[in-house]
PDB file of C-alpha atoms and ligand atoms in Angstrom:
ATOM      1  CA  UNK A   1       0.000   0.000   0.000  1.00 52.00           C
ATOM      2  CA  UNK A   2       2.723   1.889   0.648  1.00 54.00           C
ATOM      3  CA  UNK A   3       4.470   1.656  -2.820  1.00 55.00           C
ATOM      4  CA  UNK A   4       1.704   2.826  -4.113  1.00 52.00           C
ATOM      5  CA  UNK A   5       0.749   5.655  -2.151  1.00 51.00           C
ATOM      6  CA  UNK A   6       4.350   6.736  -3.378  1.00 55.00           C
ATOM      7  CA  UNK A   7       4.081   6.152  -6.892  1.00 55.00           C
ATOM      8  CA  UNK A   8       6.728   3.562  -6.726  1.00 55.00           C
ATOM      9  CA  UNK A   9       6.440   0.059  -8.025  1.00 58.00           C
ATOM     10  CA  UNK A  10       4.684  -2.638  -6.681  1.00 55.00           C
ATOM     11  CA  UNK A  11       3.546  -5.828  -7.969  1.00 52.00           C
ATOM     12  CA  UNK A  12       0.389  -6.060  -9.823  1.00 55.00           C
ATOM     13  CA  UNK A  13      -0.672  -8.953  -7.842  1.00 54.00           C
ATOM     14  CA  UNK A  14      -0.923  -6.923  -5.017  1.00 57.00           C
ATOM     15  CA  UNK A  15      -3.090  -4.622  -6.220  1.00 57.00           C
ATOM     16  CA  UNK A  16      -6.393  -6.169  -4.585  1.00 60.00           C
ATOM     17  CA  UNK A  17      -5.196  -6.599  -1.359  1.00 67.00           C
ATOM     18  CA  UNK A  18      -4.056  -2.962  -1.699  1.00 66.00           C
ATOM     19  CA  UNK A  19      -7.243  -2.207  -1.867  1.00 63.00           C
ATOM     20  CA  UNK A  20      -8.311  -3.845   0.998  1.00 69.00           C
ATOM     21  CA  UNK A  21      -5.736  -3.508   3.331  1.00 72.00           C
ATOM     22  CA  UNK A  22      -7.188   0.236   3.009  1.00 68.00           C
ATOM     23  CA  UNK A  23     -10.630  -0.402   3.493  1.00 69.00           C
ATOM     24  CA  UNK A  24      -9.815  -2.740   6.559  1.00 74.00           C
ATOM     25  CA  UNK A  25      -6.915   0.475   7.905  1.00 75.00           C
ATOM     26  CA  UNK A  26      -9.398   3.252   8.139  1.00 69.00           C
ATOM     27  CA  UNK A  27     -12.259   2.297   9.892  1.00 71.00           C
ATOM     28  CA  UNK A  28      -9.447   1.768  12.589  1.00 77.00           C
ATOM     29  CA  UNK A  29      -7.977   4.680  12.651  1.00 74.00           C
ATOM     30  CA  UNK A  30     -10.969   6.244  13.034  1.00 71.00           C
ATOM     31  CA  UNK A  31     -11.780   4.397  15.897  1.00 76.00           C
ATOM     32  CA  UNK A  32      -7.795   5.445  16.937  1.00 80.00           C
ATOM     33  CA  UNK A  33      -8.664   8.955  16.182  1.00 78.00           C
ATOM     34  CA  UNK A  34     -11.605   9.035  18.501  1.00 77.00           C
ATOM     35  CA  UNK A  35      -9.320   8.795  21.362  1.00 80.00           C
ATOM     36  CA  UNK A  36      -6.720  10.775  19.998  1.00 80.00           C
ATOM     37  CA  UNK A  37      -8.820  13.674  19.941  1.00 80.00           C
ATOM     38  CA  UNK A  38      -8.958  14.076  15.807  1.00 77.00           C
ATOM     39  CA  UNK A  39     -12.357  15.048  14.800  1.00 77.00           C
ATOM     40  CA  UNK A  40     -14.188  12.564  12.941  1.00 74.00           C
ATOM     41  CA  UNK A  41     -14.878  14.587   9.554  1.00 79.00           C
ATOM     42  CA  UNK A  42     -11.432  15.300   9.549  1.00 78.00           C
ATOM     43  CA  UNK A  43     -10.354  11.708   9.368  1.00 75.00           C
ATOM     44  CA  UNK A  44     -13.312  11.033   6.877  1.00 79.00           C
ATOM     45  CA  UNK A  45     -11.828  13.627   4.499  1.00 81.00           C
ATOM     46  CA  UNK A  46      -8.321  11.642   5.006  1.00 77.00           C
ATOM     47  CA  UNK A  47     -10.038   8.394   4.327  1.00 77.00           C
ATOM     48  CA  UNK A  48     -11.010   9.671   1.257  1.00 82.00           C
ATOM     49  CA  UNK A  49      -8.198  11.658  -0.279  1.00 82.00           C
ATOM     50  CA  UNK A  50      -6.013   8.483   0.422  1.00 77.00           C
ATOM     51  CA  UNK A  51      -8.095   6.073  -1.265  1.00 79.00           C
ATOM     52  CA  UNK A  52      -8.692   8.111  -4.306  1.00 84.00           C
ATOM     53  CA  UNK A  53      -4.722   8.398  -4.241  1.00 80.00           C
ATOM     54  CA  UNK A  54      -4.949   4.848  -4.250  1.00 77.00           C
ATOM     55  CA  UNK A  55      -7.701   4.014  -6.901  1.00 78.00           C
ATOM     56  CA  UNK A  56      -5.578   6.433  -9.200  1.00 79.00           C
ATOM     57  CA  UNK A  57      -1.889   5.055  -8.561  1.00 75.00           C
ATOM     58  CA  UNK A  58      -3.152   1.494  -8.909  1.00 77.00           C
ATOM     59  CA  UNK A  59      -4.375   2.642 -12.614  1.00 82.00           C
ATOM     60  CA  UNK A  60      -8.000   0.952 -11.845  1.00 86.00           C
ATOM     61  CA  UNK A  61      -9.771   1.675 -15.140  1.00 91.00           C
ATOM     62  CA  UNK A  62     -12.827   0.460 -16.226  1.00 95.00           C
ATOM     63  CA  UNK A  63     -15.236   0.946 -19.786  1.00 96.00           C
ATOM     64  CA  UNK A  64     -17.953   3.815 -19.313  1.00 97.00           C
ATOM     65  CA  UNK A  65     -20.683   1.174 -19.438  1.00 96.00           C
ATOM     66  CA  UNK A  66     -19.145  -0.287 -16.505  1.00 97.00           C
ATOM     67  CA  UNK A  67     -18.633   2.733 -14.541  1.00 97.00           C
ATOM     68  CA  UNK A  68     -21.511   3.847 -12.113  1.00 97.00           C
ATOM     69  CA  UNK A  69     -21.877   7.315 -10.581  1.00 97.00           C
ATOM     70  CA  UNK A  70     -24.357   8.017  -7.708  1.00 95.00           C
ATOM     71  CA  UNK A  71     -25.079  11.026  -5.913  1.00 95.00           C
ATOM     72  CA  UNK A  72     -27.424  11.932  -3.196  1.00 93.00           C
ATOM     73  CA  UNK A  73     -30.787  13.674  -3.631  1.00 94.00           C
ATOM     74  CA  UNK A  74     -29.212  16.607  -1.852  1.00 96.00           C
ATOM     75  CA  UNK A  75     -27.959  17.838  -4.682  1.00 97.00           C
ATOM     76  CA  UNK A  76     -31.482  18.187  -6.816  1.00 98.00           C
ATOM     77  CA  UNK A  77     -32.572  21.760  -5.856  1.00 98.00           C
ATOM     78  CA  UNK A  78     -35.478  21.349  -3.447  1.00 97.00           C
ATOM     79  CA  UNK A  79     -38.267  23.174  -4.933  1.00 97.00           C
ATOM     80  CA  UNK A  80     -37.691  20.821  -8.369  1.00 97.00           C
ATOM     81  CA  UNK A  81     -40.758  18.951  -9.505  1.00 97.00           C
ATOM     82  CA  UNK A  82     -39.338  16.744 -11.612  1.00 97.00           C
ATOM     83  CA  UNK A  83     -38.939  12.795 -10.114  1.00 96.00           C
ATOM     84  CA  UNK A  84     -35.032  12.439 -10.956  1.00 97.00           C
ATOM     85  CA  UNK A  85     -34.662   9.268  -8.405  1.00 92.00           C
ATOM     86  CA  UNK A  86     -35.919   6.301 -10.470  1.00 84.00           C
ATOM     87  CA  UNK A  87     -35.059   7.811 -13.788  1.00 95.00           C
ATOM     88  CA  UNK A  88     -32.470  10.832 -13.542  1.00 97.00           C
ATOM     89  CA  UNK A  89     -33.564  11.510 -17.384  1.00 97.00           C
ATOM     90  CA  UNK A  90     -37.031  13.069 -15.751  1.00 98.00           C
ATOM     91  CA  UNK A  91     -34.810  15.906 -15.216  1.00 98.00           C
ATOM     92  CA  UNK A  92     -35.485  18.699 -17.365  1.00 98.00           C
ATOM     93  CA  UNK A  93     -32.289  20.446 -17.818  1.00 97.00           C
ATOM     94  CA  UNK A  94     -33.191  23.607 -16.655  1.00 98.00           C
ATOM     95  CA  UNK A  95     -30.023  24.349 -14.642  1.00 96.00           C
ATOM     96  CA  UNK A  96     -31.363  25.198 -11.460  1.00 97.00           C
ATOM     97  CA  UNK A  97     -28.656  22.704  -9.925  1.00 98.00           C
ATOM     98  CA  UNK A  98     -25.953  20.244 -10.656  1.00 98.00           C
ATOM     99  CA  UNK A  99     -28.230  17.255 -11.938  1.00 98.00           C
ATOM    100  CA  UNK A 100     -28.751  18.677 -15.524  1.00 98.00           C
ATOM    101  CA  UNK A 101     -24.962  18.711 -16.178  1.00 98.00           C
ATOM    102  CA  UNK A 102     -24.405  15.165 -14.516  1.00 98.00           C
ATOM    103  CA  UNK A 103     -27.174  13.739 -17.152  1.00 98.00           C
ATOM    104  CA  UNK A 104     -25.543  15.686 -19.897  1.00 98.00           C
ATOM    105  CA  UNK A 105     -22.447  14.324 -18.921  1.00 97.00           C
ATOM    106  CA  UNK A 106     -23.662  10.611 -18.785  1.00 97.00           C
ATOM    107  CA  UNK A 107     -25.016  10.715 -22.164  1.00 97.00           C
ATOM    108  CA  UNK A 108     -21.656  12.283 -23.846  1.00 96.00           C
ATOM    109  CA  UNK A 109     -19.247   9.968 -22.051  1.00 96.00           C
ATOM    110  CA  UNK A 110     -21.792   6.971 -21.384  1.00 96.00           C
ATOM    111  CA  UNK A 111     -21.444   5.931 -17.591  1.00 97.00           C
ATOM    112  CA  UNK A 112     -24.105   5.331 -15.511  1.00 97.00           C
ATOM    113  CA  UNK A 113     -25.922   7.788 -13.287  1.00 97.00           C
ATOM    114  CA  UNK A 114     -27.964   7.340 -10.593  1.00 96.00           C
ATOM    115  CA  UNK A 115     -30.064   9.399  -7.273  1.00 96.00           C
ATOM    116  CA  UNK A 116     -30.135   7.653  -4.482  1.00 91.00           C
ATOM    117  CA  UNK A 117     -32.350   8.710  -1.635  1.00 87.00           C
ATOM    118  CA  UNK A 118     -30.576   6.336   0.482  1.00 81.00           C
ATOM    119  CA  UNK A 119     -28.227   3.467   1.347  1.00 78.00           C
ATOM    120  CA  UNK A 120     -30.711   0.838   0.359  1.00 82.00           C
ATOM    121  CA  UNK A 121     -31.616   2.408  -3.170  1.00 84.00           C
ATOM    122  CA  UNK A 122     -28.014   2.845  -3.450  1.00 85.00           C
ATOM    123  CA  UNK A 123     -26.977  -0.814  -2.974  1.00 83.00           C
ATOM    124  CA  UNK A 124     -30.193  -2.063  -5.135  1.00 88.00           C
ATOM    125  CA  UNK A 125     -28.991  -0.008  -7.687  1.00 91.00           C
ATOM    126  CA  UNK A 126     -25.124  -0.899  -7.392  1.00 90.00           C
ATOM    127  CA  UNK A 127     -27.204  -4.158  -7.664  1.00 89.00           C
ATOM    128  CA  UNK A 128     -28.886  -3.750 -11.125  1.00 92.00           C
ATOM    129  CA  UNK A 129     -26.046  -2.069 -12.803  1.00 93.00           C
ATOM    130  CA  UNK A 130     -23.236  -4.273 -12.066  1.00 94.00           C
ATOM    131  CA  UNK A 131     -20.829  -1.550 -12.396  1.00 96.00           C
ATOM    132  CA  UNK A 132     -16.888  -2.625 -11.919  1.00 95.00           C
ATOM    133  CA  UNK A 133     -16.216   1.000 -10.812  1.00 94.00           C
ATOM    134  CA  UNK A 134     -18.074   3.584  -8.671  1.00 95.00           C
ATOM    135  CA  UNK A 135     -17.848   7.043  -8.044  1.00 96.00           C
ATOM    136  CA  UNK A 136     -20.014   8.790  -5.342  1.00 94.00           C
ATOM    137  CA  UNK A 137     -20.859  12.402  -4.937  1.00 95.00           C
ATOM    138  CA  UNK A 138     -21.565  12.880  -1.167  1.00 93.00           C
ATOM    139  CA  UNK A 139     -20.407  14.281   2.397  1.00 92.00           C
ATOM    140  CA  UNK A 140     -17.682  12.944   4.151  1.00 88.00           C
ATOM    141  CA  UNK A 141     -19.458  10.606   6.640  1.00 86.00           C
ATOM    142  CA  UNK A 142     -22.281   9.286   3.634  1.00 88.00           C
ATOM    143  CA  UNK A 143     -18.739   8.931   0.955  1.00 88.00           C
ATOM    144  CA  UNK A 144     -16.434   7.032   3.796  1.00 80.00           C
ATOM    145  CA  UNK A 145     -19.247   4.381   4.767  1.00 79.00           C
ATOM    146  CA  UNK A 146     -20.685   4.314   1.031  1.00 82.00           C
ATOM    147  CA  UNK A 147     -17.201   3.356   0.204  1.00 80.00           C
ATOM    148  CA  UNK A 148     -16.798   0.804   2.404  1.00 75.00           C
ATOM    149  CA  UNK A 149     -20.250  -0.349   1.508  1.00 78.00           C
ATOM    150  CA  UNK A 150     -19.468  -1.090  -2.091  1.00 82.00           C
ATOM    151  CA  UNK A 151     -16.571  -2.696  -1.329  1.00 77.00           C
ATOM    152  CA  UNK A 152     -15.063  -4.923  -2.944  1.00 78.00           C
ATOM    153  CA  UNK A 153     -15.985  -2.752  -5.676  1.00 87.00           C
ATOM    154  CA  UNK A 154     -13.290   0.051  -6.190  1.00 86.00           C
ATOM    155  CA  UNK A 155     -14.887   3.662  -5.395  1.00 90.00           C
ATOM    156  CA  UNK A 156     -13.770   7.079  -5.346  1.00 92.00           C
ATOM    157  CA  UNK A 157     -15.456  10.160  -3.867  1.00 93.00           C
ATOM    158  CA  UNK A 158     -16.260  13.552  -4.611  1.00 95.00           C
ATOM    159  CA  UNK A 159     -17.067  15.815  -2.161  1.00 94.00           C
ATOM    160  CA  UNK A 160     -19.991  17.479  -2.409  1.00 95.00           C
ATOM    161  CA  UNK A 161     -20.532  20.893  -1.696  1.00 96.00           C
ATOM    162  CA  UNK A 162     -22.605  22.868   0.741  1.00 95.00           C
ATOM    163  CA  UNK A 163     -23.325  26.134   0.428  1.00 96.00           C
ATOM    164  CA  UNK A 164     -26.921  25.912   2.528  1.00 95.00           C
ATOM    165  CA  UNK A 165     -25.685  23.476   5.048  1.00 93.00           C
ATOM    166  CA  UNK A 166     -26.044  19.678   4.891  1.00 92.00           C
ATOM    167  CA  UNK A 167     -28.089  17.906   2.735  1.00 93.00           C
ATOM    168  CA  UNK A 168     -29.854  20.773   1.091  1.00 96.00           C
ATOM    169  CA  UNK A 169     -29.587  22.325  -2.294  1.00 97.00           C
ATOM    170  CA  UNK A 170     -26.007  20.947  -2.428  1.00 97.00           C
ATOM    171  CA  UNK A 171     -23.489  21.508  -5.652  1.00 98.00           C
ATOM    172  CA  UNK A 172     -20.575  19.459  -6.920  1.00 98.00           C
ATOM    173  CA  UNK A 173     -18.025  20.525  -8.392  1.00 97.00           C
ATOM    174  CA  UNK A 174     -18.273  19.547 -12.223  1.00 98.00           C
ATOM    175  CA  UNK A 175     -14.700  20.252 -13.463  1.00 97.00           C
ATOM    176  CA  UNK A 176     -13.298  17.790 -10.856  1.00 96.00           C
ATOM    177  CA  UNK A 177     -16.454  15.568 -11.536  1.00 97.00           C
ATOM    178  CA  UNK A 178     -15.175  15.511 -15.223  1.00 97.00           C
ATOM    179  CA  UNK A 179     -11.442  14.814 -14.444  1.00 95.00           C
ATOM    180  CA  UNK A 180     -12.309  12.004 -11.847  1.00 94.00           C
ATOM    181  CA  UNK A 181     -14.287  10.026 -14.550  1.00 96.00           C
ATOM    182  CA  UNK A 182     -11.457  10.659 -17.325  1.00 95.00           C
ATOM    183  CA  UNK A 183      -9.132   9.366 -14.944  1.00 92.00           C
ATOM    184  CA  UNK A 184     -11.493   6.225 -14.393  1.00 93.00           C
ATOM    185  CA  UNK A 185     -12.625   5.238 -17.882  1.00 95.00           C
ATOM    186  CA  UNK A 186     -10.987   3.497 -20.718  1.00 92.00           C
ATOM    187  CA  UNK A 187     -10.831   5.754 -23.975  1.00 81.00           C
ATOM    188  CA  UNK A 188     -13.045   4.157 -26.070  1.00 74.00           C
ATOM    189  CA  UNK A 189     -10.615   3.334 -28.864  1.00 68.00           C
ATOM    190  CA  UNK A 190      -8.348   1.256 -26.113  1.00 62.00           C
ATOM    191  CA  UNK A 191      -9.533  -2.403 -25.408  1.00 57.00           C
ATOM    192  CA  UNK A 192     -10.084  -3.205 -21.652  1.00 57.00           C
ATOM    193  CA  UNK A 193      -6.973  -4.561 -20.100  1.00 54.00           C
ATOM    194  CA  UNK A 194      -4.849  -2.389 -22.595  1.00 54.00           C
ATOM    195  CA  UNK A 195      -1.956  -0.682 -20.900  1.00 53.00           C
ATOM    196  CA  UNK A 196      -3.044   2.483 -20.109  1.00 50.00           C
ATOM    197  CA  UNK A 197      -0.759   5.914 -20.855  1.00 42.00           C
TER     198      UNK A 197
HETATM  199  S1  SF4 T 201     -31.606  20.825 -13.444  1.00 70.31           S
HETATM  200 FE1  SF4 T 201     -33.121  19.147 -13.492  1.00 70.31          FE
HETATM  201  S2  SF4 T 201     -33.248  18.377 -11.414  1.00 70.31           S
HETATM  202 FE2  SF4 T 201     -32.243  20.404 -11.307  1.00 70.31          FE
HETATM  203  S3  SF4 T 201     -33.928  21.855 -10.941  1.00 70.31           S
HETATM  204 FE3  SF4 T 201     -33.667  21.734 -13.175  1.00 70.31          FE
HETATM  205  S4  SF4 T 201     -35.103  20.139 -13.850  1.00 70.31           S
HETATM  206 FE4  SF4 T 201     -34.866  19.922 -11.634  1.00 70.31          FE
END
C-alpha cells in the first residue's frame, strides 16, 4: 500500500489486497482517532483523499458502461418537480442545480448515473447495474461508509458541496467531476486490459 501511495512500483498482484488492506486500515484509525482527539470529519476527508490516491496510482480503469456514478438527492434543488430518483432523465435540464450537467455528462461519455435517496436504493442499484467502478458524490461521513459499503468494488469520492448546510440544495463541483471520470474510464478506442498511458 505503501508503494503505491508513493508512486513507486509494486507488484500487480498486489493490487487487490491494496485495496483492501485500506478499506480494513481506516475504519481503525478512526476508531484510533476518537481517542486521539482528531475530529471525525477530519479523518473522513483523510479516508477519502487516500483512497482516491490509491484508486488512481493502482491505474483501476474500467469501460464507461461499466462505470456507475451516484449522488445523493441533496444535490437536486429542493423546490424541483421533476422525479429524478428512479429515472435521472425526468430531469429537465433547466439548470437550477448540478443534476442537468451530470445527465448531460452521462449521455456524452456513457457511464451510468444514478439518485439515491438512500443506502438501500443505493446498494439495489449498485445491484442492477453491475458496475466494476463507482464514483459517489456525497459528504464525508455518507462517501467514507458508502465506500466501504461497495466494497469490494473500487470507489472514489467527490465531495460534495454545501453552500446551505447539509443535505440541502447541495453543488458538486463539475470540473473535478469531469477529471475524476477521465481518470477512471478506458478511452473508447483502447480495449479493456490495454496498458493504459
Ligand atoms: S436541473 Fe433538473 S433536477 Fe435540477 S432543478 Fe432543473 S429540472 Fe430539476
Amino acid at each position: 500500500m505503501a508503494l503505491a501511495v508513493e508512486g513507486l512500483p509494486y507488484l500487480p498482484v498486489f493490487r487487490r489486497q491494496t485495496y483492501k488492506m485500506i478499506n480494513l486500515l481506516f475504519p481503525m484509525a478512526v476508531y484510533l482517532g476518537k481517542f486521539l482527539g482528531i475530529r471525525r470529519r477530519q479523518l473522513e476527508g483523510s479516508f477519502i483523499a487516500v483512497s482516491n490516491m490509491l484508486f488512481s496510482r493502482l491505474g483501476i480503469k474500467v469501460p464507461a458502461d461499466r462505470l456507475l456514478v451516484v449522488t445523493p438527492h441533496c444535490l437536486q434543488l429542493a423546490t424541483c418537480p421533476h422525479k429524478i430518483t428512479r429515472d435521472p432523465h425526468n430531469c429537465k435540464r433547466c439548470g437550477g442545480c448540478d443534476i442537468a450537467a451530470l445527465v448531460t455528462l452521462a449521455d456524452e461519455m456513457g457511464f451510468h448515473f444514478f439518485v439515491a435517496t438512500g443506502g438501500t436504493l443505493a446498494r439495489q442499484i449498485v445491484y442492477n447495474t453491475r458496475p466494476k467502478a463507482v464514483l459517489a458524490i456525497a459528504c464525508e461521513r455518507d462517501l467514507m461508509s458508502g465506500i466501504q459499503d461497495v466494497y469490494p468494488l473500487p470507489a472514489v469520492g467527490v465531495l460534495n458541496i454545501r453552500p446551505n448546510g447539509p443535505c440541502y440544495n447541495t453543488r458538486v463541483d463539475m470540473d473535478e467531476v469531469r477529471a475524476q471520470i477521465e481518470k477512471l474510464i478506458i478511452p473508447k478506442d483502447k480495449p479493456e486490459g490495454a496498458p493504459h498511458g
